[in-house]
CSV table of C-alpha atoms and ligand atoms in Angstrom, one decimal:
chain,number,residue,atom,x,y,z
A,9,MET,CA,0.0,0.0,0.0
A,10,ALA,CA,1.2,3.5,-0.8
A,11,GLU,CA,2.2,5.6,2.2
A,12,ARG,CA,-0.5,7.8,3.9
A,13,THR,CA,-0.4,11.0,5.8
A,14,PHE,CA,-3.0,13.1,7.8
A,15,SER,CA,-3.8,16.6,6.8
A,16,ILE,CA,-5.9,19.4,8.3
A,17,ILE,CA,-7.1,22.5,6.4
A,18,LYS,CA,-7.3,24.9,9.4
A,19,PRO,CA,-10.0,27.5,10.3
A,20,ASP,CA,-8.0,30.4,8.8
A,21,ALA,CA,-8.1,28.7,5.4
A,22,THR,CA,-11.8,27.5,5.5
A,23,GLU,CA,-12.8,31.0,6.6
A,24,ARG,CA,-11.3,32.5,3.5
A,25,ASN,CA,-12.8,29.8,1.2
A,26,LEU,CA,-9.4,28.3,0.4
A,27,THR,CA,-10.3,24.6,0.6
A,28,GLY,CA,-10.3,24.2,-3.2
A,29,LYS,CA,-7.1,26.2,-3.7
A,30,VAL,CA,-5.3,24.2,-1.0
A,31,ASN,CA,-6.6,20.9,-2.5
A,32,ALA,CA,-5.3,22.0,-6.0
A,33,VAL,CA,-1.8,22.4,-4.6
A,34,ILE,CA,-2.1,19.0,-2.9
A,35,GLU,CA,-3.3,17.3,-6.1
A,36,GLU,CA,-0.8,19.0,-8.4
A,37,SER,CA,1.9,17.7,-6.1
A,38,GLY,CA,0.9,14.1,-7.0
A,39,LEU,CA,-0.7,13.3,-3.6
A,40,ARG,CA,-4.1,11.8,-3.8
A,41,ILE,CA,-6.9,12.8,-1.4
A,42,VAL,CA,-8.3,9.4,-0.3
A,43,GLY,CA,-10.4,10.6,2.7
A,44,GLN,CA,-11.9,14.0,3.4
A,45,LYS,CA,-14.5,15.6,5.6
A,46,ARG,CA,-15.4,19.0,6.9
A,47,ILE,CA,-15.9,19.0,10.7
A,48,ARG,CA,-16.0,21.3,13.7
A,49,MET,CA,-13.3,20.0,16.1
A,50,SER,CA,-14.5,19.7,19.7
A,51,ARG,CA,-12.3,21.0,22.5
A,52,ALA,CA,-11.6,17.5,23.6
A,53,GLN,CA,-10.6,16.4,20.1
A,54,ALA,CA,-8.2,19.4,19.7
A,55,GLU,CA,-6.7,18.9,23.2
A,56,LYS,CA,-6.1,15.2,22.5
A,57,PHE,CA,-4.7,15.9,19.0
A,58,TYR,CA,-2.2,18.5,20.2
A,59,GLU,CA,-1.4,16.7,23.5
A,60,VAL,CA,2.4,16.6,22.6
A,61,HIS,CA,2.4,20.4,22.8
A,62,LYS,CA,0.6,20.6,26.1
A,63,GLU,CA,3.5,22.2,27.9
A,64,ARG,CA,4.1,24.8,25.2
A,65,PRO,CA,3.1,28.4,25.9
A,66,PHE,CA,1.0,28.5,22.7
A,67,TYR,CA,-1.1,25.3,23.6
A,68,GLY,CA,-4.2,27.2,24.8
A,69,GLU,CA,-4.1,29.6,21.9
A,70,LEU,CA,-3.7,26.6,19.5
A,71,VAL,CA,-6.7,24.7,20.9
A,72,ASP,CA,-8.8,27.9,20.8
A,73,PHE,CA,-7.9,28.5,17.2
A,74,MET,CA,-8.5,24.9,16.0
A,75,THR,CA,-11.9,24.9,17.6
A,76,SER,CA,-12.8,28.5,16.3
A,77,GLY,CA,-14.3,27.4,13.0
A,78,PRO,CA,-14.7,24.5,10.6
A,79,VAL,CA,-11.7,22.4,9.5
A,80,VAL,CA,-11.3,19.9,6.7
A,81,VAL,CA,-9.5,16.7,7.9
A,82,GLN,CA,-7.9,14.6,5.1
A,83,VAL,CA,-6.0,11.4,4.4
A,84,LEU,CA,-3.4,11.9,1.6
A,85,GLU,CA,-1.8,9.0,-0.2
A,86,GLY,CA,1.3,8.7,-2.3
A,87,GLU,CA,5.0,7.8,-2.5
A,88,ASN,CA,6.7,9.1,0.7
A,89,ALA,CA,3.4,10.9,1.5
A,90,VAL,CA,4.6,12.1,5.0
A,91,ALA,CA,7.8,13.8,3.8
A,92,ARG,CA,6.2,14.9,0.5
A,93,TYR,CA,3.3,16.7,2.2
A,94,ARG,CA,5.7,18.5,4.5
A,95,GLU,CA,7.5,19.8,1.5
A,96,VAL,CA,4.2,20.8,-0.1
A,97,MET,CA,3.1,22.7,3.1
A,98,GLY,CA,6.4,24.5,3.6
A,99,ALA,CA,7.9,25.7,6.9
A,100,THR,CA,5.6,26.1,10.0
A,101,ASN,CA,6.3,29.8,9.9
A,102,PRO,CA,5.1,31.2,6.6
A,103,ALA,CA,7.9,33.8,6.7
A,104,GLN,CA,10.3,30.9,6.2
A,105,ALA,CA,8.3,28.9,3.8
A,106,ALA,CA,9.6,28.3,0.2
A,107,ASP,CA,7.9,29.8,-2.8
A,108,GLY,CA,4.9,27.8,-4.1
A,109,THR,CA,4.2,26.0,-0.8
A,110,ILE,CA,0.8,26.1,0.7
A,111,ARG,CA,2.0,28.2,3.7
A,112,LYS,CA,3.9,30.7,1.6
A,113,LEU,CA,0.8,31.1,-0.6
A,114,TYR,CA,-1.9,31.2,2.1
A,115,ALA,CA,-0.7,31.2,5.7
A,116,LYS,CA,-1.3,34.3,7.9
A,117,SER,CA,1.1,33.6,10.7
A,118,VAL,CA,2.9,30.7,12.6
A,119,GLY,CA,-0.3,30.0,14.5
A,120,GLU,CA,-2.8,30.6,11.7
A,121,ASN,CA,-0.8,28.6,9.2
A,122,SER,CA,-3.6,27.1,7.1
A,123,VAL,CA,-2.6,23.5,7.2
A,124,HIS,CA,-1.3,20.7,9.4
A,125,GLY,CA,0.6,17.6,8.2
A,126,SER,CA,1.8,14.6,10.2
A,127,GLY,CA,5.4,14.7,11.4
A,128,SER,CA,6.2,11.0,11.0
A,129,GLN,CA,4.6,7.7,9.7
A,130,ASP,CA,3.9,6.6,13.2
A,131,ASN,CA,2.1,9.8,14.0
A,132,ALA,CA,0.2,9.7,10.7
A,133,LYS,CA,-1.3,6.3,11.7
A,134,ILE,CA,-2.3,7.7,15.1
A,135,GLU,CA,-3.8,10.9,13.7
A,136,ILE,CA,-5.7,9.2,10.9
A,137,ALA,CA,-7.2,6.8,13.4
A,138,GLN,CA,-8.4,9.7,15.6
A,139,PHE,CA,-10.6,11.1,12.8
A,140,PHE,CA,-11.3,8.4,10.2
A,141,THR,CA,-12.7,4.9,10.2
A,142,ASP,CA,-11.4,2.4,7.6
A,143,SER,CA,-14.5,2.7,5.5
A,144,GLU,CA,-14.2,6.5,5.2
A,145,ILE,CA,-10.8,6.0,3.3
A,146,VAL,CA,-11.2,5.0,-0.3
A,147,GLY,CA,-7.9,4.5,-2.0
B,21,CMP,P1,0.9,22.1,13.3
B,21,CMP,O1,1.6,21.5,12.2
B,21,CMP,O2,-0.6,22.0,13.3
B,21,CMP,O3,1.4,21.6,14.7
B,21,CMP,C1,1.6,22.4,15.9
B,21,CMP,C2,1.1,23.8,15.7
B,21,CMP,O4,1.4,24.7,16.7
B,21,CMP,C3,1.8,24.3,14.4
B,21,CMP,O5,1.2,23.7,13.3
B,21,CMP,C4,1.5,25.8,14.6
B,21,CMP,O6,0.3,26.2,14.0
B,21,CMP,C5,1.4,26.0,16.1
B,21,CMP,N1,2.5,26.8,16.6
B,21,CMP,C6,3.8,26.5,16.5
B,21,CMP,N2,4.5,27.5,17.0
B,21,CMP,C7,3.6,28.4,17.4
B,21,CMP,C8,3.7,29.7,18.1
B,21,CMP,N3,4.9,30.2,18.4
B,21,CMP,N4,2.6,30.4,18.3
B,21,CMP,C9,1.4,29.9,18.0
B,21,CMP,N5,1.2,28.7,17.4
B,21,CMP,C10,2.3,28.0,17.1
């Protein structure tokens, strides 16, 4: 099976009607969107999802932001999907993101940075399982 990664189109992007534009960058990169749904993240979901950042000073702000509006959760599939999507997103801070990346094109700040992508294959499995059942992923 091709590798999979987990993606979130964040509230700053859904608010500006950028779902289609972000998806165009993803699809043009060769990654395939094999699962996708628009949801409102509950506080409990966001707190669990970002648990690794619990001790960071921005944790509260991050959970507030991720629950402030709709998000689109996605499963992306392709060769080296985890690393490939990190390239396609660009650096966490849009000021440092390379030209043509999603964050360079659309992110507003390090916090409101339009997209999330898994950091490793192990994390991708955990993150996908938090938001998708097997039957919601159609490869
Ligand atoms: P993400 O890939 O979703 O994973 C953790 C998130 O924390 C990251 O994207 C950023 O949006 C957010 N983040 C990282 N650093 C900061 C910061 N200094 N201030 C606010 N949010 C941050």
